[in-house]
Short mmCIF file of C-alpha atoms in Angstrom, two decimals:
data_model
loop_
_atom_site.label_atom_id
_atom_site.label_comp_id
_atom_site.label_asym_id
_atom_site.label_seq_id
_atom_site.Cartn_x
_atom_site.Cartn_y
_atom_site.Cartn_z
CA MET A 140 8.14 28.37 17.87
CA ALA A 141 11.48 26.65 17.39
CA MET A 142 12.35 24.97 14.12
CA GLN A 143 13.83 21.52 14.76
CA ILE A 144 16.25 19.99 12.28
CA LEU A 145 17.41 16.37 12.42
CA GLY A 146 20.91 15.55 11.19
CA ILE A 147 21.80 11.97 10.29
CA ASP A 148 25.33 10.66 9.91
CA PRO A 149 24.33 7.26 8.51
CA GLY A 150 25.83 3.88 9.16
CA ILE A 151 26.24 1.66 12.18
CA THR A 152 28.93 3.92 13.68
CA GLY A 153 27.13 7.14 12.74
CA GLY A 154 24.85 9.29 14.83
CA VAL A 155 21.77 11.44 14.93
CA ALA A 156 21.24 14.90 16.40
CA VAL A 157 18.41 17.39 16.65
CA ILE A 158 19.11 21.11 16.74
CA SER A 159 16.58 23.88 17.11
CA ALA A 160 16.58 27.46 15.92
CA THR A 161 14.36 30.25 17.15
CA GLY A 162 14.38 33.68 15.54
CA THR A 163 17.76 35.35 15.62
CA ARG A 164 19.19 33.30 18.50
CA PRO A 165 21.94 30.82 17.62
CA PRO A 166 20.77 27.22 17.14
CA VAL A 167 21.07 24.89 20.12
CA ILE A 168 21.57 21.16 20.38
CA GLU A 169 18.40 19.51 21.67
CA ASP A 170 19.77 15.98 21.88
CA GLY A 171 21.89 13.48 20.05
CA MET A 172 22.86 9.84 20.19
CA ARG A 173 25.02 7.33 18.44
CA MET A 174 23.13 5.39 15.81
CA PRO A 175 21.17 2.81 17.81
CA VAL A 176 22.07 -0.73 16.79
CA THR A 177 20.93 -4.22 17.54
CA SER A 178 22.02 -7.65 16.33
CA HIS A 179 20.16 -9.92 13.98
CA ARG A 180 21.70 -13.23 12.88
CA SER A 181 25.12 -12.01 14.03
CA LYS A 182 24.82 -8.81 11.95
CA ARG A 183 24.70 -5.34 13.46
CA ILE A 184 21.71 -3.42 12.13
CA VAL A 185 20.05 -0.10 12.92
CA ASP A 186 17.59 -0.49 15.77
CA GLY A 187 14.64 1.14 14.02
CA VAL A 188 12.37 0.83 17.05
CA LYS A 189 14.83 2.64 19.31
CA LEU A 190 15.46 5.37 16.70
CA ASN A 191 11.72 5.80 16.14
CA ASP A 192 11.04 6.03 19.88
CA TRP A 193 13.81 8.62 20.31
CA LEU A 194 12.43 10.77 17.48
CA GLU A 195 8.90 10.75 18.97
CA ARG A 196 9.96 13.57 21.34
CA PHE A 197 10.62 16.04 18.56
CA ASP A 198 8.69 18.01 15.96
CA ILE A 199 11.13 17.69 13.05
CA GLU A 200 10.75 20.11 10.18
CA THR A 201 13.58 18.73 8.05
CA ALA A 202 15.85 15.72 8.23
CA VAL A 203 19.28 16.21 6.65
CA VAL A 204 21.08 13.02 5.67
CA GLU A 205 24.70 12.74 4.65
CA GLN A 206 24.49 11.44 1.07
CA VAL A 207 27.02 8.65 0.85
CA ASN A 208 27.73 5.98 -1.73
CA GLY A 209 29.49 2.66 -1.49
CA ARG A 210 32.21 1.77 -3.92
CA PRO A 211 32.26 -1.61 -5.70
CA GLY A 212 34.42 -4.06 -3.81
CA GLN A 213 34.24 -2.01 -0.61
CA ALA A 214 33.85 -4.31 2.38
CA GLY A 215 30.50 -3.93 4.10
CA VAL A 216 28.92 -1.78 1.39
CA PHE A 217 25.64 -3.72 1.50
CA GLN A 218 25.53 -3.51 5.28
CA PHE A 219 26.21 0.23 5.14
CA GLY A 220 23.45 0.70 2.59
CA ARG A 221 20.98 -1.17 4.80
CA ALA A 222 21.89 1.03 7.77
CA THR A 223 21.50 4.20 5.72
CA GLY A 224 18.16 3.10 4.31
CA ALA A 225 16.81 2.17 7.74
CA ALA A 226 17.74 5.56 9.21
CA GLU A 227 16.24 7.38 6.20
CA ALA A 228 12.98 5.43 6.42
CA ILE A 229 12.53 6.17 10.13
CA ALA A 230 13.39 9.85 9.55
CA MET A 231 10.72 10.05 6.83
CA LEU A 232 8.11 9.08 9.41
CA HIS A 233 9.00 12.10 11.55
CA ALA A 234 10.17 14.86 9.21
CA GLU A 235 8.06 17.15 7.08
CA ARG A 236 10.79 17.15 4.43
CA MET A 237 14.10 15.45 3.64
CA SER A 238 17.36 16.86 2.36
CA TRP A 239 20.63 15.18 1.38
CA VAL A 240 24.13 16.62 1.15
CA THR A 241 27.44 15.03 0.20
CA PRO A 242 30.36 15.03 2.66
CA PRO A 243 32.57 17.30 0.49
CA VAL A 244 29.85 19.98 0.34
CA TRP A 245 28.99 20.23 4.03
CA LYS A 246 32.57 19.69 5.25
CA GLN A 247 33.88 22.42 2.92
CA HIS A 248 31.21 24.76 4.33
CA PHE A 249 32.79 24.36 7.79
CA GLY A 250 36.40 24.07 6.55
CA LEU A 251 36.71 20.46 7.76
CA SER A 252 38.79 17.57 6.53
CA LYS A 253 38.09 13.86 7.02
CA ASP A 254 39.56 14.12 10.53
CA LYS A 255 36.71 13.19 12.87
CA GLN A 256 38.18 15.20 15.76
CA GLN A 257 37.74 18.36 13.69
CA SER A 258 34.01 17.65 13.54
CA ILE A 259 33.82 17.29 17.33
CA ASP A 260 35.79 20.52 17.77
CA GLU A 261 33.50 22.37 15.33
CA ALA A 262 30.37 21.07 17.08
CA ARG A 263 31.78 22.30 20.41
CA HIS A 264 32.51 25.66 18.81
CA ARG A 265 28.98 25.95 17.37
CA PHE A 266 26.93 24.41 20.18
CA GLY A 267 29.20 24.41 23.24
CA ASN A 268 30.26 21.49 25.38
CA SER A 269 27.73 18.68 25.46
CA TYR A 270 27.45 15.10 26.65
CA CYS A 271 26.61 14.42 22.99
CA TRP A 272 30.29 14.57 22.01
CA ASP A 273 32.20 13.74 25.17
CA LYS A 274 34.12 10.89 23.53
CA LYS A 275 35.89 10.55 20.20
CA ALA A 276 33.47 7.73 19.34
CA ASP A 277 30.70 10.38 19.45
CA ASN A 278 31.97 11.97 16.23
CA GLY A 279 28.87 10.72 14.40
CA ILE A 280 26.66 12.79 16.71
CA ALA A 281 28.84 15.86 16.16
CA GLU A 282 28.69 15.36 12.40
CA ALA A 283 24.91 14.91 12.54
CA ALA A 284 24.57 18.23 14.40
CA LEU A 285 26.79 19.92 11.82
CA LEU A 286 24.71 18.48 8.97
CA ALA A 287 21.64 20.10 10.54
CA GLN A 288 23.55 23.37 11.01
CA TRP A 289 24.67 23.26 7.36
CA TYR A 290 21.01 23.06 6.33
CA LEU A 291 20.12 26.09 8.47
CA ASP A 292 23.07 28.07 7.11
CA LYS A 293 22.11 27.28 3.50
CA ARG A 294 18.49 28.31 4.02
CA VAL A 295 19.43 31.90 4.77
#
């Protein structure tokens, strides 16, 4: 049976991706999407219902969340924290376990910088071409897939 890992690049412009691994075969991308959002009182928030419905299709063993922190005075830090918390809460409903990793740790593992295009290129290298990262704006999906891959690599 395939092990399914959920990666979460949190925030309104982030993404989610599920990869699966079976035996010695390389992991494959099952699906991914940009973080679903909706509006409430002119604020963009994570659409928890849409994220929950999307995750219903999977049997997630572990959810891997990019561990991020806001800095005092940073614009939108409260909004970012709300988005991260919403995604984490929904993931907890579907995953047997949770794991967090900071950007420097997982990006160093893949030799990546802050350049979002590098993340898309690495996801293509690892998982092949996919509709999940057809556009530069899909970098959150690519990073979510790489977060899940990082978890698999570190388990070995």
